[in-house]
Short mmCIF file of C-alpha atoms in Angstrom, two decimals:
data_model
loop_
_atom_site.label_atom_id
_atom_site.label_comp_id
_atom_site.label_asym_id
_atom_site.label_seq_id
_atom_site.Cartn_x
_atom_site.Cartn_y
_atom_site.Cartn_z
CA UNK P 1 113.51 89.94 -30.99
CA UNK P 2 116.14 87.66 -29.48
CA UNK P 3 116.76 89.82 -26.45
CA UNK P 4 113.03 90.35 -26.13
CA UNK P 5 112.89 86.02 -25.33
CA UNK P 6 115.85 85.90 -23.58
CA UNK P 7 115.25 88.71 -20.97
CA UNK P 8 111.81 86.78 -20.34
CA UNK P 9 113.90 83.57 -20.02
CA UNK P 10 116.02 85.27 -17.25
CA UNK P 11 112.66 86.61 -15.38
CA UNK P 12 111.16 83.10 -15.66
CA UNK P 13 114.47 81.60 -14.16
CA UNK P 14 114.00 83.84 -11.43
CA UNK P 15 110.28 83.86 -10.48
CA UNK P 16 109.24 85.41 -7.53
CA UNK P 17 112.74 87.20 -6.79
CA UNK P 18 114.49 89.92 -7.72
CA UNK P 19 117.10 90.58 -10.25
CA UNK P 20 119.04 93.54 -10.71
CA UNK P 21 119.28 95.29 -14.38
CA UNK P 22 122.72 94.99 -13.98
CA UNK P 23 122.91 91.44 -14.23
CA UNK P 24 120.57 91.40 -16.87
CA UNK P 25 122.74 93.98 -18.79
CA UNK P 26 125.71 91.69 -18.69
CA UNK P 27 123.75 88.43 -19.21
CA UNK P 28 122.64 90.04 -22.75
CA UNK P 29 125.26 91.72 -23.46
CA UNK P 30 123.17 95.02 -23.55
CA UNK P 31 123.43 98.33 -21.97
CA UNK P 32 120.89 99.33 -18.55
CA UNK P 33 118.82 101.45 -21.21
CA UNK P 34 118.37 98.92 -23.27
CA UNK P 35 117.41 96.69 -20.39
CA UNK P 36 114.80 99.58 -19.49
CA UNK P 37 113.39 99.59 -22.79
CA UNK P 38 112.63 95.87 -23.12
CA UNK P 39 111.42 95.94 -19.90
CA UNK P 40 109.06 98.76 -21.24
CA UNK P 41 108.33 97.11 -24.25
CA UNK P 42 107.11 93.72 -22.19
CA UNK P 43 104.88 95.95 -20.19
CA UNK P 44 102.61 96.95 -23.55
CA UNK P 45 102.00 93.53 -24.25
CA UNK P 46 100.32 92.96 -20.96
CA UNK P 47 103.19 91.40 -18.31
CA UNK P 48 103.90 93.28 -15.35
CA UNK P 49 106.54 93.78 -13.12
CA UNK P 50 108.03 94.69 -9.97
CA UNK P 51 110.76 97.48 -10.17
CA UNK P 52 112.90 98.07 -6.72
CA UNK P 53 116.15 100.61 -6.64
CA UNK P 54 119.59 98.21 -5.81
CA UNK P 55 117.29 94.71 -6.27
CA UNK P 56 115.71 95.22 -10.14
CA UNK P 57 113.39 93.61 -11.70
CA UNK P 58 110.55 90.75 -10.72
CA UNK P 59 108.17 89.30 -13.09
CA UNK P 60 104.99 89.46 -11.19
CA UNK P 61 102.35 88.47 -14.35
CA UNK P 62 102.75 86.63 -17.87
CA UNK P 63 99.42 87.36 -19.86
CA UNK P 64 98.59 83.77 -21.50
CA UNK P 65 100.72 84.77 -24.57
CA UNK P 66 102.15 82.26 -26.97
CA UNK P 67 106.09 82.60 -26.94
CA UNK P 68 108.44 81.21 -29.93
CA UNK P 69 110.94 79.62 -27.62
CA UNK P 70 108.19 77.77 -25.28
CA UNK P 71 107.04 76.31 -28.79
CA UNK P 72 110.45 75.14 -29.97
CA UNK P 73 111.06 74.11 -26.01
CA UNK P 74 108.72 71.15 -26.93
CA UNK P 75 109.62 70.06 -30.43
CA UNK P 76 110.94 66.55 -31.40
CA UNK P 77 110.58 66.75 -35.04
CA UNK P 78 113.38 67.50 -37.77
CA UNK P 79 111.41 70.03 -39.87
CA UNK P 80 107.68 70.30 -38.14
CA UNK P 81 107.35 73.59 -36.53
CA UNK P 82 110.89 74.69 -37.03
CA UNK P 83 110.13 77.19 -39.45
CA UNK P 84 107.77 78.90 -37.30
CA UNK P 85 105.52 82.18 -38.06
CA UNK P 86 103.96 83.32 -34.69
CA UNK P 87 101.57 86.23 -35.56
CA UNK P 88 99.40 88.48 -33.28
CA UNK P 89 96.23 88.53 -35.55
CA UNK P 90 95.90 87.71 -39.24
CA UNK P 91 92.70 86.99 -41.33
CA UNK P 92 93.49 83.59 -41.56
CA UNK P 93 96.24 81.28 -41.13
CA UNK P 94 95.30 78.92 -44.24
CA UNK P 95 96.11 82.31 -46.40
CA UNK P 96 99.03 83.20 -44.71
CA UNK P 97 100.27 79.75 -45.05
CA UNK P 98 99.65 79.70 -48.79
CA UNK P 99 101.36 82.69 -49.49
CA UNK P 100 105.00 81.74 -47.97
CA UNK P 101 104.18 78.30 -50.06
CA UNK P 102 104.08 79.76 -52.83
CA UNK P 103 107.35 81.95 -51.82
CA UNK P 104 109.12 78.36 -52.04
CA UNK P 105 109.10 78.12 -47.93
CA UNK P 106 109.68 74.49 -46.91
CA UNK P 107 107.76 71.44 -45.64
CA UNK P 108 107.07 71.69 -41.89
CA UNK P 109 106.54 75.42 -41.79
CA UNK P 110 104.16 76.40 -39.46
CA UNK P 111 102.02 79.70 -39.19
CA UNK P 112 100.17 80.51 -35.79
CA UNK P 113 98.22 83.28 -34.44
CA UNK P 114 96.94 84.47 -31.49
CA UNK P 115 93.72 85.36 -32.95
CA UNK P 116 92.17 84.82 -36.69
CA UNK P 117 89.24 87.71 -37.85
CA UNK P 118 88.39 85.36 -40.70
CA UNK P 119 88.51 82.27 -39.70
CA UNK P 120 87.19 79.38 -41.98
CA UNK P 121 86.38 75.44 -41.57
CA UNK P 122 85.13 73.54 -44.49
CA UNK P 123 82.57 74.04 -46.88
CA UNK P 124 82.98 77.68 -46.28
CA UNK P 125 81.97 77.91 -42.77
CA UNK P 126 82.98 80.62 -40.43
CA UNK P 127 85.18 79.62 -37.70
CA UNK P 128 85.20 81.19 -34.21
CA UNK P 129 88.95 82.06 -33.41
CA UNK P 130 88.69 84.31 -29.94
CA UNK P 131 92.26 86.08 -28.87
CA UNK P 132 94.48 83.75 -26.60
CA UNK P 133 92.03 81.34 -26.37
CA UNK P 134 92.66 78.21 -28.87
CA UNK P 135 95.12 76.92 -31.08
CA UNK P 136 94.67 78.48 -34.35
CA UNK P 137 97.44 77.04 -36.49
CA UNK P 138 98.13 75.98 -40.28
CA UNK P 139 101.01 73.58 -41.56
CA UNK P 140 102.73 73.73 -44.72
CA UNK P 141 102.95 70.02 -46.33
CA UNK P 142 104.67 68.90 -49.47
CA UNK P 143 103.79 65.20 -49.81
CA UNK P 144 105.21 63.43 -52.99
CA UNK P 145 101.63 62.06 -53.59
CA UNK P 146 98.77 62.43 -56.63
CA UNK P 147 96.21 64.74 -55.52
CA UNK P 148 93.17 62.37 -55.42
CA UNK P 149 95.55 60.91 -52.48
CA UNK P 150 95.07 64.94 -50.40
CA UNK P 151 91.97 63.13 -48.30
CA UNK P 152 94.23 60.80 -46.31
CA UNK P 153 95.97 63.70 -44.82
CA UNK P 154 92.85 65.30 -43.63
CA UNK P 155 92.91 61.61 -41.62
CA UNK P 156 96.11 61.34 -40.67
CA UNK P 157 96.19 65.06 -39.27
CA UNK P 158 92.73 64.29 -37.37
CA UNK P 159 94.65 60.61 -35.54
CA UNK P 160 97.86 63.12 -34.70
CA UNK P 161 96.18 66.37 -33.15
CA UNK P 162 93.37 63.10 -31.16
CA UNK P 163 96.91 61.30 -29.91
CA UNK P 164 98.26 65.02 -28.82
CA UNK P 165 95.17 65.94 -26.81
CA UNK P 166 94.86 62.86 -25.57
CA UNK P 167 98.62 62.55 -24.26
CA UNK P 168 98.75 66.47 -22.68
CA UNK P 169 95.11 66.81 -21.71
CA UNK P 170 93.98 63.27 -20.70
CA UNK P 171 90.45 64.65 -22.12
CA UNK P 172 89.05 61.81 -24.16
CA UNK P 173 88.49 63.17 -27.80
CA UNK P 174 87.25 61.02 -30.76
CA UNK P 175 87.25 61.36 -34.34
CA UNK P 176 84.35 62.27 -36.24
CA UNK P 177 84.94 61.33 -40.59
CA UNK P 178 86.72 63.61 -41.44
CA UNK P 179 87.84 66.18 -39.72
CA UNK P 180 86.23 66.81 -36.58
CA UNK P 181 87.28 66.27 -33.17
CA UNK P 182 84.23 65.61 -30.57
CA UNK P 183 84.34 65.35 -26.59
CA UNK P 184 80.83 63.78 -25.58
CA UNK P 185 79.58 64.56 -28.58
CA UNK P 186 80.64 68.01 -28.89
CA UNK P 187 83.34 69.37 -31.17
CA UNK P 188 86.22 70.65 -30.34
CA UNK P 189 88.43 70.87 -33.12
CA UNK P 190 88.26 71.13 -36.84
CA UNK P 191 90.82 70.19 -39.66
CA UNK P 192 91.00 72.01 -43.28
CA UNK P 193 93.05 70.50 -45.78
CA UNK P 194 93.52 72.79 -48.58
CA UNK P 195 95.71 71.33 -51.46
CA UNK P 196 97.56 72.65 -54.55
CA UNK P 197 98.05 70.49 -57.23
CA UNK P 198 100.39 70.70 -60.34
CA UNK P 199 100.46 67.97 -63.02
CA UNK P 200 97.89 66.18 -60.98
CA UNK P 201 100.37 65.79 -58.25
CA UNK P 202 100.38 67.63 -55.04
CA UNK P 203 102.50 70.38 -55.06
CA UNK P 204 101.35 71.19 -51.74
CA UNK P 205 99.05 71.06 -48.71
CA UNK P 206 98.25 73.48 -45.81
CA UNK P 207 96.68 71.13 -42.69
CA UNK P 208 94.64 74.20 -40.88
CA UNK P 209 94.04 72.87 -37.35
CA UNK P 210 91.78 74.75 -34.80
CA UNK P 211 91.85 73.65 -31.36
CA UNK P 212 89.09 75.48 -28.55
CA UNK P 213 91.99 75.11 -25.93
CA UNK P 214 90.89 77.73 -23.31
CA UNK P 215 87.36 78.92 -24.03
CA UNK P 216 84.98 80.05 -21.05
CA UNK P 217 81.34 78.46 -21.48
CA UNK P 218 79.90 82.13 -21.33
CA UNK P 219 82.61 83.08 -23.93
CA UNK P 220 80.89 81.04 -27.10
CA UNK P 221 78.56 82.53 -29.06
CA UNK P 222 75.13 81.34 -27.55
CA UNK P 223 74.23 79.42 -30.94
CA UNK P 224 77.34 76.75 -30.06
CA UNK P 225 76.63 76.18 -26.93
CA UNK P 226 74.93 72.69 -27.70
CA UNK P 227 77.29 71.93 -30.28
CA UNK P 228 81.22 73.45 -29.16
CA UNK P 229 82.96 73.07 -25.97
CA UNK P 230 86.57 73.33 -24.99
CA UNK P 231 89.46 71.46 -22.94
CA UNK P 232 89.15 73.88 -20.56
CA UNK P 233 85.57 73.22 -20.30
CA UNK P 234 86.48 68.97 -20.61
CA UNK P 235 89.13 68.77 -18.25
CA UNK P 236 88.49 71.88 -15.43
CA UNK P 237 91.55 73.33 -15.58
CA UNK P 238 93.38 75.68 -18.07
CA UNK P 239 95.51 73.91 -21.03
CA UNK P 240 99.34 75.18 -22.01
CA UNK P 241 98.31 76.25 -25.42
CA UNK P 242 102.22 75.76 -26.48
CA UNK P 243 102.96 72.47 -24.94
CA UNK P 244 100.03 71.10 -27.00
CA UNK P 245 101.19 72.88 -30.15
CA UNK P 246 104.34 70.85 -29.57
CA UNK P 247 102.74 67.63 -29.13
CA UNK P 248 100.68 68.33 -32.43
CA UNK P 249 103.47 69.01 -34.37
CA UNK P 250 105.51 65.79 -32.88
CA UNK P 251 102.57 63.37 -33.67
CA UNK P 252 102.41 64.98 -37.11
CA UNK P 253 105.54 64.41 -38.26
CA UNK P 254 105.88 61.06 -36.46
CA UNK P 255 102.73 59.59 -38.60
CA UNK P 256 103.69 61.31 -41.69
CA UNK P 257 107.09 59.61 -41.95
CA UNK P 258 105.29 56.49 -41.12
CA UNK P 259 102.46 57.35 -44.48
CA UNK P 260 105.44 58.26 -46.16
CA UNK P 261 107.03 55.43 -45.63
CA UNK P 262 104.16 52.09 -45.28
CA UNK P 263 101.01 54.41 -47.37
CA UNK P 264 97.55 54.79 -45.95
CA UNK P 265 97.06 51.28 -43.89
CA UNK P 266 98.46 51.76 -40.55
CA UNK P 267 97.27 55.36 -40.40
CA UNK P 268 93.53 54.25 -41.49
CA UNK P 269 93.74 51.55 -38.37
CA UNK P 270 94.93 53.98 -35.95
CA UNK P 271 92.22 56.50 -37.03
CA UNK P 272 89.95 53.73 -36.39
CA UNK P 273 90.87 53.02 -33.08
CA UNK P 274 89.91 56.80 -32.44
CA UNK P 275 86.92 56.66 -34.37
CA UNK P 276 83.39 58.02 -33.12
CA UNK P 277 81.79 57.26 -36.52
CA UNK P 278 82.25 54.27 -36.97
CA UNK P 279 79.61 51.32 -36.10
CA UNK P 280 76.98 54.25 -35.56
CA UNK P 281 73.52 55.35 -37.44
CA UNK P 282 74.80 58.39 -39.78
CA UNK P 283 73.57 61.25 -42.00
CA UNK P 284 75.78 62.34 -44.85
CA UNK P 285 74.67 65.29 -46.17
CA UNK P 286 76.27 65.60 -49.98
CA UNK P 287 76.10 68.04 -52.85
CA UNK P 288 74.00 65.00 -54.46
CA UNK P 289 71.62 64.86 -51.49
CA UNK P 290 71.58 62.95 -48.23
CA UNK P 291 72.22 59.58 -47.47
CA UNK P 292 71.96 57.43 -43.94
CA UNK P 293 72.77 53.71 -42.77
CA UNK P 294 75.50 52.84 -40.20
CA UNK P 295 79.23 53.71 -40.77
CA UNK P 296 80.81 50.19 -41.20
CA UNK P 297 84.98 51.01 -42.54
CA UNK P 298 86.94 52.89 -43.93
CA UNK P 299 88.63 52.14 -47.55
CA UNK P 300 91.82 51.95 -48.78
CA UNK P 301 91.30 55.58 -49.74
CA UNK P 302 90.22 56.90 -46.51
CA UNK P 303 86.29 56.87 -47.87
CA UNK P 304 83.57 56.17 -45.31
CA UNK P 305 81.70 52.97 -46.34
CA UNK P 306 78.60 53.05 -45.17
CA UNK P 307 75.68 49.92 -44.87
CA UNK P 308 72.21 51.50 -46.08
CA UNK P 309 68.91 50.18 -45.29
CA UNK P 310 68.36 48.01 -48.46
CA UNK P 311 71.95 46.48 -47.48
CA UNK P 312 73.82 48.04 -49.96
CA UNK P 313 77.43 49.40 -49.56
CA UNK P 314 78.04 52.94 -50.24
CA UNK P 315 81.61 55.03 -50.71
CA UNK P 316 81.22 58.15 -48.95
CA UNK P 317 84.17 60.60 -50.18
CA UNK P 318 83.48 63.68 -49.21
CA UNK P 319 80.10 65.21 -46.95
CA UNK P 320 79.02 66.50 -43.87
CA UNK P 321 78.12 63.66 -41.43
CA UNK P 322 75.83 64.43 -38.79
CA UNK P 323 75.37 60.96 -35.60
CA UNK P 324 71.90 59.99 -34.66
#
């Protein structure tokens, strides 16, 4: 596998131009077959090349893959995306996420893939996870927290991935309580936050983040149209799916040392900052029923507190929130 990132390092480096197998074979230390076969093995996953007797080798395409090494490239943290699963397809990667939790793996391991068939947001709902096109990703957390305390990090994740796009897009996303990222009033990323708790503590967390990165218009299902878009769509041109992945994961684990370290406060102002919800006529749809009035604060929980028409205060912890 290391050869296999390494050989596409070397026909990066040299773009456009030729290099011969044989100084490929002695910059990996591998023999002119086994140069041939990686080559051939590169060519089934979609890149293409340029083969000329006495000059080698030229990269002519790289398929919009995401590559382990450009991923690391990018990374600030100590233990955020470090321990990183990079999978072709999966069902989902909340469940593969859970599983090498439960294996013991440690905090800051991160599972992507280039394409989910069973994609899920909350309350059950089916997310649409296309091939190459988004940022389907899930995080492995192990906060030393109780578990009624598993809603702030549903925040906290929404303020880092809003700072990410922000700082590698310039498309101006907003937070929607609690997990939804909007552009104009479309979404354009979701959170999960799917805890496991032990002794009423938190014995761990996966943060599922899906990000509609490079998504065509014509390539939504019809029926989100009105409601989805992508920063494609937002900012005209087409996003580095791992630069952003970096940025995500160096926001992330800038914040949570900071929650770690000061509790819910400063994370609940910067999520205000970022907030769409906030000081607008809402809808919260509950398992109780629905409520509306304007969104007024957040508590020290991370609870919406609404103002309702007879001027009453109401904690909103959980719901789906729809803006007027």
């Amino acid at each position: 596998m290391m050869e296999h990132l390494r050989l596409l390092d070397i026909l990066r480096e040299h773009r456009g131009a030729y290099i011969s197998g044989e100084e490929i074979s002695r910059r990996l230390s591998i023999s002119r077959t086994a140069v041939w076969k990686q080559i051939n093995k590169l060519r089934e996953e979609g890149y293409e090349f340029e083969a000329v007797s006495r000059k080698g080798y030229r990269l002519v395409f790289a398929p919009d893959k995401l590559e382990e090494g450009d991923v690391l490239e990018g990374l600030q943290t100590k233990s955020f995306g470090r321990h990183l699963n990079l999978m072709e397809v999966t069902s989902s990667t909340q469940e593969a996420a859970r599983l090498l939790a439960e294996e013991g793996a440690p905090e800051g391991t991160l599972v992507i893939a280039e394409e989910q068939t069973g994609g899920r947001g909350r309350q059950g709902k089916r997310w649409y996870s296309p091939a190459r096109k988004g940022i389907w990703m899930s995080l492995l957390l192990r906060p030393q927290r109780p578990l009624s305390f598993a809603p702030q990090l549903t925040l906290l994740t929404a303020v880092a991935v809003c700072r990410a796009i922000r700082k590698v897009t310039g498309v101006d996303a907003g937070i929607k309580w609690p997990n939804d990222l909007l552009v104009q009033g479309k979404k354009i990323c979701g959170i999960l936050i799917e805890s496991v708790g032990e002794d009423e503590r938190i014995k761990y967390c996966i943060a599922g983040i899906g990000i509609d990165v490079n998504v065509e218009l014509e390539e939504l299902p019809s029926e989100l149209h009105k409601v989805a878009t992508s920063l494609k769509i937002e900012s005209g041109q087409t996003q580095s799916r791992a630069t952003l992945i970096s940025a995500v994961m160096n926001e992330l684990e800038q914040l949570y040392n900071l929650y770690e370290e000061e509790g819910f406060a400063p994370i609940g102002h910067l999520w205000e900052a970022l907030s769409v919800t906030l000081g607008k006529r809402v809808t919260v749809k509950t398992p109780r029923g629905e409520t509306e009035g304007t969104a007024e604060a957040l508590d020290e929980s991370g609870a919406l507190v609404l103002l309702d028409d007879t001027g009453n205060h109401i904690t909103i912890f959980s719901g789906d929130v729809q803006l007027a």
